[in-house]
CSV table of C-alpha atoms and ligand atoms in Angstrom, one decimal:
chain,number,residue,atom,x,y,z
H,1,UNK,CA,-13.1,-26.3,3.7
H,2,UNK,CA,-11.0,-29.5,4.2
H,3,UNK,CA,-7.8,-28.1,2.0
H,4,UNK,CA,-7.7,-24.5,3.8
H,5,UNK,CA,-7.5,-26.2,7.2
H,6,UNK,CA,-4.7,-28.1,6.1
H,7,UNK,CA,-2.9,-25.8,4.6
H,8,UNK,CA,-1.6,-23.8,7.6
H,9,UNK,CA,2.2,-25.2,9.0
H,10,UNK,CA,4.0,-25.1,12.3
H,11,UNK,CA,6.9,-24.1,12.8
H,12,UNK,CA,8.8,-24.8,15.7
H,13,UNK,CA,5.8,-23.5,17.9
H,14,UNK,CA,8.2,-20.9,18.8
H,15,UNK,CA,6.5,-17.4,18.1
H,16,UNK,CA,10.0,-15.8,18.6
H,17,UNK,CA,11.1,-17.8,15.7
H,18,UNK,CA,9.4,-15.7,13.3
H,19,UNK,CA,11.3,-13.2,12.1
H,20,UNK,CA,8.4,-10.4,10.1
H,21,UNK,CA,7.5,-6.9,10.3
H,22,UNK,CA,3.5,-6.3,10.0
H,23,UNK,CA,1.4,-7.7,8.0
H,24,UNK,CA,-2.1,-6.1,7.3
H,25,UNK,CA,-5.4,-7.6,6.7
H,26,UNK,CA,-6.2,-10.0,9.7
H,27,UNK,CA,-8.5,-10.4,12.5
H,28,UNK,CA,-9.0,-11.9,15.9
H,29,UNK,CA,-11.2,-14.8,15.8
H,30,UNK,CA,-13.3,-15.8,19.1
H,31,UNK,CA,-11.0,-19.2,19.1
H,32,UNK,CA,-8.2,-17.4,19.6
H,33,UNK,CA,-7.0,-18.1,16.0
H,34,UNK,CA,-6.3,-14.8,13.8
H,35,UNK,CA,-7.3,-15.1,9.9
H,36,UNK,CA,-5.8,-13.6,7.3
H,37,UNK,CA,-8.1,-11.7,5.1
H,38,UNK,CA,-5.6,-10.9,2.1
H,39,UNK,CA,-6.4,-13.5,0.1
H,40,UNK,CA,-9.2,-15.7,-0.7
H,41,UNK,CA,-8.1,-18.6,1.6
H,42,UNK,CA,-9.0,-16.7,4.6
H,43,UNK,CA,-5.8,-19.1,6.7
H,44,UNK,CA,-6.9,-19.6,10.4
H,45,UNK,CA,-3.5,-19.5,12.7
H,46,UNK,CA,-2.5,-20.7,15.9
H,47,UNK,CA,0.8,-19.2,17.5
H,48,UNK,CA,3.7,-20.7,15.7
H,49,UNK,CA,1.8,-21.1,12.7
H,50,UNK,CA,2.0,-20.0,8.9
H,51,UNK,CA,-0.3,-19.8,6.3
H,52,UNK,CA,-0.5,-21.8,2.9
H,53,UNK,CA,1.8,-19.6,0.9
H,54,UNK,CA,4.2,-19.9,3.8
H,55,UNK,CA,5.5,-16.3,4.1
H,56,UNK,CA,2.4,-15.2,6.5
H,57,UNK,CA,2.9,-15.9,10.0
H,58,UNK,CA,1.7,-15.5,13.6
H,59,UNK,CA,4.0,-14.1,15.8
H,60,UNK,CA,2.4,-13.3,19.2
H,61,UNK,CA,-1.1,-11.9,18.3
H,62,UNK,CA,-0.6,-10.4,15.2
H,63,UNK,CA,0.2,-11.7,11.9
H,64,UNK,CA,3.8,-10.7,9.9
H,65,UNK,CA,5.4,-11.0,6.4
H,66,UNK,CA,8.4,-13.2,6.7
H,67,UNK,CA,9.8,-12.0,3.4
H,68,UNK,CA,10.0,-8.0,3.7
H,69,UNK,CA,13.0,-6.7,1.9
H,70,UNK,CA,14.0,-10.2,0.7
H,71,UNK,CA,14.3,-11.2,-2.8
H,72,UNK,CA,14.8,-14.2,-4.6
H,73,UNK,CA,17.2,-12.3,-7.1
H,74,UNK,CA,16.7,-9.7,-9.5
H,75,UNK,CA,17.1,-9.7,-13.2
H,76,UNK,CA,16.5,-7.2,-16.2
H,77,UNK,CA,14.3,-8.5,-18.4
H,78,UNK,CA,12.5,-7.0,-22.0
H,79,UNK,CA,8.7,-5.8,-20.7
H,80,UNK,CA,7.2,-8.4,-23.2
H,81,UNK,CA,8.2,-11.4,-21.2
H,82,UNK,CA,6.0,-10.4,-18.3
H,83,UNK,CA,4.2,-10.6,-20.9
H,84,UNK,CA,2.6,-7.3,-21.7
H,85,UNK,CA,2.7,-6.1,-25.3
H,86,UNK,CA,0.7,-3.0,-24.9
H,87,UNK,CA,2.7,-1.5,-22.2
H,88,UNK,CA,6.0,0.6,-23.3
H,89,UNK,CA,6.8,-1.8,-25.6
H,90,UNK,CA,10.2,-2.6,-26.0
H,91,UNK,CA,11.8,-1.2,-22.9
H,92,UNK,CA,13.4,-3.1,-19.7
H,93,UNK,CA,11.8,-4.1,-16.6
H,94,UNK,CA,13.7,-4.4,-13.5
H,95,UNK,CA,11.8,-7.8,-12.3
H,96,UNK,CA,12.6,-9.8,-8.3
H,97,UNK,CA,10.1,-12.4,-6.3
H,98,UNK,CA,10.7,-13.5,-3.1
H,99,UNK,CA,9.2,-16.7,-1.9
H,100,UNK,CA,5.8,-18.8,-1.8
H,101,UNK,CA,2.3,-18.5,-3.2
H,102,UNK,CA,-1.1,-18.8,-2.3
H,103,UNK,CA,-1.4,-20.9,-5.0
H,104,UNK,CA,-0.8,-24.7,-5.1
H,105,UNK,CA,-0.6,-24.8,-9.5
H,106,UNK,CA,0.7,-28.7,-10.1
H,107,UNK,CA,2.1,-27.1,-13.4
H,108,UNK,CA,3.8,-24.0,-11.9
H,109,UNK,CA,6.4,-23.0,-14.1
H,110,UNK,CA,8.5,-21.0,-11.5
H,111,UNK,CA,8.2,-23.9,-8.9
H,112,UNK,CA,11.7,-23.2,-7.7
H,113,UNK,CA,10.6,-19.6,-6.2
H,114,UNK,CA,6.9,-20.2,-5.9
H,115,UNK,CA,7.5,-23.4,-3.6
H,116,UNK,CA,10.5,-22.2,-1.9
H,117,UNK,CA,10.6,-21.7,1.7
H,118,UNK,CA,10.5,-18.5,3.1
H,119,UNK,CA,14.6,-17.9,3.4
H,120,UNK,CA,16.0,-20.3,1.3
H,121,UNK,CA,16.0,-18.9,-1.8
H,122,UNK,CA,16.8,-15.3,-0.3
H,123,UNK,CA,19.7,-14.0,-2.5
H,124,UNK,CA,19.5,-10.1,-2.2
H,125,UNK,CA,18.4,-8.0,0.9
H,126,UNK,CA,16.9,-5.3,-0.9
H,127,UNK,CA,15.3,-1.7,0.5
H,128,UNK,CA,12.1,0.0,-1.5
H,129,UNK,CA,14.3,2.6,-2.6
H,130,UNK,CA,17.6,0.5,-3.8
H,131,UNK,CA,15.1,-0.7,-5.6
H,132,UNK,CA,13.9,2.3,-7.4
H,133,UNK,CA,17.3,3.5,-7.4
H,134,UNK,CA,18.4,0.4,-9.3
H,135,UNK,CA,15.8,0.8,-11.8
H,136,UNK,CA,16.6,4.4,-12.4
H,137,UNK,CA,20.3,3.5,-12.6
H,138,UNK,CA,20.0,0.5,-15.3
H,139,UNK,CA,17.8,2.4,-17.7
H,140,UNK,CA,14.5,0.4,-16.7
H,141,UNK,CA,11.1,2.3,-17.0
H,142,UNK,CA,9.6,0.2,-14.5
H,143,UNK,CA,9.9,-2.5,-12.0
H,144,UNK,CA,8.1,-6.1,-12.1
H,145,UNK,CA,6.5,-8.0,-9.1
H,146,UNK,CA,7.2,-11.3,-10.9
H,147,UNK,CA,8.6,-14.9,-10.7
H,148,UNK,CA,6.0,-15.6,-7.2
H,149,UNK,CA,2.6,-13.8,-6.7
H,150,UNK,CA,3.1,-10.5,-5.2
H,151,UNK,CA,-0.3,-10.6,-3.5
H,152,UNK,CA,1.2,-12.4,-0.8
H,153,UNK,CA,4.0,-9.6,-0.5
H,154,UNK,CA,1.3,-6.5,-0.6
H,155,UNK,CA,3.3,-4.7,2.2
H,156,UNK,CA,6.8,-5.2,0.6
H,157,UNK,CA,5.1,-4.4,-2.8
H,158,UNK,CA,3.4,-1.2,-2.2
H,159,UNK,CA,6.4,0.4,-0.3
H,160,UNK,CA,8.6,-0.4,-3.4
H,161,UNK,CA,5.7,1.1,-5.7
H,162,UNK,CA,5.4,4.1,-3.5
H,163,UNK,CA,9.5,4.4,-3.9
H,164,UNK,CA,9.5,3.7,-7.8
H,165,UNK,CA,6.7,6.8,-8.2
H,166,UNK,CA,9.0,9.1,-6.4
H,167,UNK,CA,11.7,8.2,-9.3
H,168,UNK,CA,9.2,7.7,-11.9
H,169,UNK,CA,9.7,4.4,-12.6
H,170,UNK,CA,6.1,2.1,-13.2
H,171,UNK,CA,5.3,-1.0,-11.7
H,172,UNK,CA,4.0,-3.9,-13.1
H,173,UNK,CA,2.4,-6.7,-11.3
H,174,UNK,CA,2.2,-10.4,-12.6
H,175,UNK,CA,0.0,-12.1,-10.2
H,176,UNK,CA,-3.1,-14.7,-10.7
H,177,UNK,CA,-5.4,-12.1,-9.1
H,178,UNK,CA,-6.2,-13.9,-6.1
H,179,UNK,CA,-6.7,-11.6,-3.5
H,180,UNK,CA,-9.9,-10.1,-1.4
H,181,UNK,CA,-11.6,-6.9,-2.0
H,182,UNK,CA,-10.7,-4.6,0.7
H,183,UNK,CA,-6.6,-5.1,0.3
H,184,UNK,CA,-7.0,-5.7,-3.8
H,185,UNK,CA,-8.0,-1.8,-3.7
H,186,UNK,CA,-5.0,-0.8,-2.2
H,187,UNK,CA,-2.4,-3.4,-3.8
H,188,UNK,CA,-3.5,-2.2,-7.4
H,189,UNK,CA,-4.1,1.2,-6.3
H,190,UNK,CA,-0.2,1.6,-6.7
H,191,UNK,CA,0.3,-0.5,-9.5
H,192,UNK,CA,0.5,1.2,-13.2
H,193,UNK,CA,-0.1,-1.8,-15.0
H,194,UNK,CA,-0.9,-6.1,-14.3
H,195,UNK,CA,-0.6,-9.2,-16.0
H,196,UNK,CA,-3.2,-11.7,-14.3
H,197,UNK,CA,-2.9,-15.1,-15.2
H,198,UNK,CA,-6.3,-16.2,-16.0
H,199,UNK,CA,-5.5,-20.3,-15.3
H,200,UNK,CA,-8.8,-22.0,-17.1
H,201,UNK,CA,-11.8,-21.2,-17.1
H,202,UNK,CA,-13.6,-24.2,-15.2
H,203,UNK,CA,-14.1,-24.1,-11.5
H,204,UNK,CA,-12.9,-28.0,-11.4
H,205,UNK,CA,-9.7,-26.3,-13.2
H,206,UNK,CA,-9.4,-24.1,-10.5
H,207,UNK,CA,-10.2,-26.7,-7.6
H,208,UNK,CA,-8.4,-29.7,-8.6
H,209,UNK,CA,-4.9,-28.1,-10.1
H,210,UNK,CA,-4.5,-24.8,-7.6
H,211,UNK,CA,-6.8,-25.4,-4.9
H,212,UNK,CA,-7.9,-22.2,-5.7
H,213,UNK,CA,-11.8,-20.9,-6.8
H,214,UNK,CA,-12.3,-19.2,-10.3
H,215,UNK,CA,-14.6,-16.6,-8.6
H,216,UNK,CA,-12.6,-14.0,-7.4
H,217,UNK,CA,-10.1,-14.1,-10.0
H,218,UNK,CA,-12.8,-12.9,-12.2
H,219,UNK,CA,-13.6,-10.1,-10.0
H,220,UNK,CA,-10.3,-8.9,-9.9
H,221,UNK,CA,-10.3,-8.6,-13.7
H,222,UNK,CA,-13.7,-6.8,-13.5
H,223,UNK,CA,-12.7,-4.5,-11.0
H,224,UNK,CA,-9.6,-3.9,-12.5
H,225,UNK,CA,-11.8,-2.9,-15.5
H,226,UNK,CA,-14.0,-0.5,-13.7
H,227,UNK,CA,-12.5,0.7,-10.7
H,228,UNK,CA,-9.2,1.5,-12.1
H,229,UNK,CA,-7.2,3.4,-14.4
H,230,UNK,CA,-4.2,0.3,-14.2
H,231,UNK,CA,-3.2,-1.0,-18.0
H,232,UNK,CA,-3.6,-5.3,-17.6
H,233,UNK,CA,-3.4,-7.7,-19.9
H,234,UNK,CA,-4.3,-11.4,-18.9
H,235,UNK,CA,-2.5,-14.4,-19.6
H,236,UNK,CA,-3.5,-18.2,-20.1
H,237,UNK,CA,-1.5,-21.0,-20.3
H,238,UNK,CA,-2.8,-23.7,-22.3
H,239,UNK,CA,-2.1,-27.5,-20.9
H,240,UNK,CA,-3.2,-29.8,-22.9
H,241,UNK,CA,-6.5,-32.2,-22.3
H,242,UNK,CA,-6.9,-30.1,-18.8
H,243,UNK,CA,-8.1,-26.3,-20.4
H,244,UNK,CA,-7.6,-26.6,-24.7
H,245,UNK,CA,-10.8,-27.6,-25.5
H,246,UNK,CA,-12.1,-25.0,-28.2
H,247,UNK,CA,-15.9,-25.0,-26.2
H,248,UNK,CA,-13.7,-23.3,-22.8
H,249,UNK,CA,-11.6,-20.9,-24.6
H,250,UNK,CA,-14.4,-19.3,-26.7
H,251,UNK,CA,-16.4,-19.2,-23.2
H,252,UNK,CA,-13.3,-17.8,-21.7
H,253,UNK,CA,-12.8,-15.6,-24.5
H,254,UNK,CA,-16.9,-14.7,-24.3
H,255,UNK,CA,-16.8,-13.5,-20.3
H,256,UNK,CA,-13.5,-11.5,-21.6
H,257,UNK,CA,-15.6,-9.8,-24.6
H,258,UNK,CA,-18.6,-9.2,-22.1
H,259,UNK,CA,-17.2,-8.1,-19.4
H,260,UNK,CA,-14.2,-6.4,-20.0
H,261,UNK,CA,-14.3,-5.5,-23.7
H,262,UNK,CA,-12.4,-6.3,-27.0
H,263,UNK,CA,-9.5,-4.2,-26.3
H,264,UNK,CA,-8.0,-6.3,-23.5
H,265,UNK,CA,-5.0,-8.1,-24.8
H,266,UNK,CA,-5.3,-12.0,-24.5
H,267,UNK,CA,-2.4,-14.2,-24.0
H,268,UNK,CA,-2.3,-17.9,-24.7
H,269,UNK,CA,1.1,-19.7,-24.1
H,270,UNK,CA,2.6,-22.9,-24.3
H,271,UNK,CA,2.7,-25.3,-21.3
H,272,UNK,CA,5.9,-27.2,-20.6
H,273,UNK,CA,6.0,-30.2,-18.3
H,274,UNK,CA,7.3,-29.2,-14.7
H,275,UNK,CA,6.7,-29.3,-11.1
H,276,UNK,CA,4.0,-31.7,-10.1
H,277,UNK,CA,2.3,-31.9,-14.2
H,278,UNK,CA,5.5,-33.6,-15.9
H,279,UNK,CA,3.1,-36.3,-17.8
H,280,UNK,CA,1.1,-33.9,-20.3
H,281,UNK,CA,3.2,-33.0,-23.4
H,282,UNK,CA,4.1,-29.6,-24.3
H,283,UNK,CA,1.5,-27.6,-26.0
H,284,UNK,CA,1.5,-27.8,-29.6
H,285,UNK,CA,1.8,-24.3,-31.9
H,286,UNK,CA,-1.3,-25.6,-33.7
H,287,UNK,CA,-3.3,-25.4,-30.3
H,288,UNK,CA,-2.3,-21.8,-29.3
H,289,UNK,CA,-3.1,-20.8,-33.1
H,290,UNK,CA,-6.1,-22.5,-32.7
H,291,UNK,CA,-7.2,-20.4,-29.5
H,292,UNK,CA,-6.1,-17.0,-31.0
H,293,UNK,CA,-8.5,-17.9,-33.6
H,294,UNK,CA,-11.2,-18.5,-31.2
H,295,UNK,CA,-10.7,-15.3,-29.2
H,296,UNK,CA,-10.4,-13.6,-32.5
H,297,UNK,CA,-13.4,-15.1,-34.0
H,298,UNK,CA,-15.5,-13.7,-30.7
H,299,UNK,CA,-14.5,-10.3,-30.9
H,300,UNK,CA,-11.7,-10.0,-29.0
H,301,UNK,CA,-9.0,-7.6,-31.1
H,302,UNK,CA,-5.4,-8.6,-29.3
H,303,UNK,CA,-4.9,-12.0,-28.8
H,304,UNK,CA,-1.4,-13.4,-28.6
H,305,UNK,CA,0.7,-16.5,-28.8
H,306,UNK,CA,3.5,-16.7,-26.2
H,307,UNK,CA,6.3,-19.0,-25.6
H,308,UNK,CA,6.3,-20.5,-29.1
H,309,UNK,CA,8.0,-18.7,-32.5
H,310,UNK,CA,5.2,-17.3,-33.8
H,311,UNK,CA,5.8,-13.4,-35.1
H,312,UNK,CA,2.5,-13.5,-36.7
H,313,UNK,CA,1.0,-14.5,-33.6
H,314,UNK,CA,2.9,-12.3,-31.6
H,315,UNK,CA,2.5,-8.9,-33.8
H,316,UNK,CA,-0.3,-6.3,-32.8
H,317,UNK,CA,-2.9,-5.5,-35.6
H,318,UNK,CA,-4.6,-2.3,-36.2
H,319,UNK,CA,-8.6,-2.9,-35.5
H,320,UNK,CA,-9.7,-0.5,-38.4
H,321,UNK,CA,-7.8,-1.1,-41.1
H,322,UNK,CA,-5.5,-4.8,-40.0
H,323,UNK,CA,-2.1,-3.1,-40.5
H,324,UNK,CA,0.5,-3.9,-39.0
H,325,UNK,CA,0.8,-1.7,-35.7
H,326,UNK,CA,3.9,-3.1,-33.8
H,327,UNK,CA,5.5,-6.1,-35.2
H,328,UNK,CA,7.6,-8.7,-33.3
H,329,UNK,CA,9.7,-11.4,-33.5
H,330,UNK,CA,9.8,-13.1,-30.0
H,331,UNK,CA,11.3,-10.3,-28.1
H,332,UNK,CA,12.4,-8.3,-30.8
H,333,UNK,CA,10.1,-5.2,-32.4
H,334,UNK,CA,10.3,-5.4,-35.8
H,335,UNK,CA,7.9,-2.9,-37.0
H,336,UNK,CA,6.6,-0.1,-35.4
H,337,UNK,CA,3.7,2.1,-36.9
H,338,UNK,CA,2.4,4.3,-34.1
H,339,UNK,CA,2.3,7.9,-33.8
H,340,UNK,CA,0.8,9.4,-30.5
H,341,UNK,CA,-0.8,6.0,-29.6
H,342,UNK,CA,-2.3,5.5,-33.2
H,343,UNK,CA,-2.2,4.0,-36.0
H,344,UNK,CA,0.0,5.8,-38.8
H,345,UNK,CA,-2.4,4.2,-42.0
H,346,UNK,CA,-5.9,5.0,-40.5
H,347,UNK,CA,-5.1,7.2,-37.2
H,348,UNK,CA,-7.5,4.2,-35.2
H,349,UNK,CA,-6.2,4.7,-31.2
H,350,UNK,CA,-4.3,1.5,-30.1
H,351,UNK,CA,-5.2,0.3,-26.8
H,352,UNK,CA,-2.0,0.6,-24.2
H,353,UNK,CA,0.8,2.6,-23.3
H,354,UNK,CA,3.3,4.2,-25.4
H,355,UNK,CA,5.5,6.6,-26.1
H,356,UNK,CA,6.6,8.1,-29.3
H,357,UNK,CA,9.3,5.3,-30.1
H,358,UNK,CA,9.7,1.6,-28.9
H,359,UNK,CA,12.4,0.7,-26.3
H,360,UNK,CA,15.4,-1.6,-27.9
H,361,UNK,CA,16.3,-3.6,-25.6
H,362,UNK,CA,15.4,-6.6,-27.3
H,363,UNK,CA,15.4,-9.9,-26.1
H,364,UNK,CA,18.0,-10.2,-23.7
H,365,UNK,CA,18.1,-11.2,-19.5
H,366,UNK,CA,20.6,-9.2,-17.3
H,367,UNK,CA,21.1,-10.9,-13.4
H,368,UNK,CA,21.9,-8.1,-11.4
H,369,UNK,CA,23.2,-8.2,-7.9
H,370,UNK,CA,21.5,-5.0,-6.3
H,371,UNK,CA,24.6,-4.2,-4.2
H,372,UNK,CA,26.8,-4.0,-7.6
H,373,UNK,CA,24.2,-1.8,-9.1
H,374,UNK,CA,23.8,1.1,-6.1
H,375,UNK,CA,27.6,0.7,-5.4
H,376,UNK,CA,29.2,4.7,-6.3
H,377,UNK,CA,31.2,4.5,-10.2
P,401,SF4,S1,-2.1,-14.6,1.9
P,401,SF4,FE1,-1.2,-16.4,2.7
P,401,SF4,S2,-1.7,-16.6,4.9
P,401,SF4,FE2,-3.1,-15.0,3.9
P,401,SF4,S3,-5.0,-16.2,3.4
P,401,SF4,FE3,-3.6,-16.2,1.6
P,401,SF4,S4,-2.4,-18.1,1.7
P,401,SF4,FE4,-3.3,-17.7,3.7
């Protein structure tokens, strides 16, 4: 296709110029080209060139991940804002991206990380295990892939997972699910739980605002539904006039029901103008109500509002008797009525992860510079 041929750069035509250690899933093609076979856009390369998410490169014959050990910056943030609402609920996450995306989203909302070059955002050199270490020593159950797609890190992501489950700290991807089949086994085979942005539900959604195709992110979602045992909640963000219209999100909510069942959670949040999409308005309250209604109306038992003061919208419902399970306030728990995973009225199971009490660390963002963190008391 036209867009995946053009999305390749050169740089320098100087293989030596590449700084990477090695990437996997690529092959030799007859034209002397390699492909990359991590994600969906299958990138072509000739020596000195990168693919579209700019952090994949040739060097020599083989193809390397410019961004190993480099971050874009970490922060501690409240689990929720990821977001996931069913996954320890109320704790910190120890979140850092790097740079790029294999995405081309004309509303991305983290354009300033997700566009970025692959060194010019790099603020902290960071090892697997400082960052488990840093987790362990802030108090954060787990650590977030966030901020860029860490699909297009799976080498620097799964060493940092592998070092987290040796301290018992989760990990937590936020990514938009597009990725192939043989490397989306192992990527989510270390990951404890996902948020997968599920962008529209329209293939000319898909095409004309990422460049992307609706397909595999789909079979993401189903396989993470029947292959694994990783807690994922999906998020949508609604832009207004490009994927509100009530007829998409009740058949968006429908392949959800379907395929997946009512008990994964559903976010809907509230677009603001950025990046490339600065002439749409921001999404009215009214319109993310409106959707949870929808989702609601199909079946769908946890359906969220995000990015909008909504506690109502925001608080999770028993599904057999409607009581108040955990109640929130943006990132604040207000309410909590869950013993052993259940609900204290009716004793119906809750869908998710939890422990005995919430976390309360509210709704606050801590920067943290990894080298402060690790350095001895
Ligand atoms: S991961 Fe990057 S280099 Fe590989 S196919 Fe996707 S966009 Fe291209």
């Amino acid at each position: 296709m036209k867009w995946m041929l053009e999305h390749v750069s050169t740089v320098g035509g100087d293989a030596q110029a590449i700084d990477g250690v090695p990437g996997r899933y690529w092959h030799a093609l007859d034209d002397g080209r390699i492909q990359c076979d991590l994600c969906p856009r299958y990138c072509k390369l000739h020596e000195g060139q990168r693919g579209l998410c700019f952090v994949r490169a040739r060097q020599g014959d083989r193809m390397v991940l410019t961004t190993y050990g480099r971050s874009s910056g970490f922060s501690i943030d409240p689990i929720e804002k990821k977001p996931l609402n069913h996954f320890l609920p109320g704790t910190p996450v120890l979140s850092f991206g790097t740079a790029g995306c294999n995405l081309t989203c004309k509303f991305c909302q983290n354009w300033d990380i997700s566009k970025a070059r692959a060194l010019d955002r790099v603020q902290d050199l960071a090892s697997p295990e400082a960052i488990a270490a840093a987790a362990a020593q802030t108090g954060c159950r787990s650590v977030a892939f966030t901020y860029n797609d860490p699909v297009i890190f799976l080498e620097y992501a799964v060493d940092v997972a592998a070092a987290c489950r040796e301290q018992n700290i989760k990990t937590v991807a936020v990514s938009a699910g597009y990725i192939s089949a043989e490397p989306r086994v192992e990527f989510f085979r270390h990951m404890d739980a996902a948020n997968i942005d599920l962008k529209g539900f329209t293939e000319r959604f898909y095409r004309s605002l990422c460049s992307a195709r609706l397909g595999p992110v789909l079979e993401t979602l189903e396989y993470l539904k029947r292959e694994t045992g990783v807690w994922f909640e999906i998020t949508t963000l609604l832009i207004p006039g490009e994927n509100d219209a009530p007829a998409e999100i009740e058949a968006l909510s429908r392949w959800i029901m379907d395929r997946l069942g009512p008990d994964v959670p559903l976010h809907f949040t509230a677009f603001h103008p950025d990046w490339k999409m600065r002439d749409k308005p921001r999404t009215p309250p009214a319109t993310l109500q409106t959707a949870r209604r929808i989702a609601r109306d199909v079946g769908l038992r946890h359906v969220f509002t995000g990015n909008v003061h909504d506690p109502a919208g925001q608080s999770t419902y028993c599904s057999g008797c409607g009581s108040v399970l955990i109640g929130r306030d943006g990132y604040d728990i207000t309410a909590w009525n869950l013993a052993s995973g259940a609900c204290t009225g009716c004793g119906m199971a809750c869908p998710g992860v939890f422990e005995e009490r919430p976390g309360t660390w509210g709704p606050r963002r801590r920067p943290v510079l990894l080298g402060r963190v690790l350095q001895p008391a």
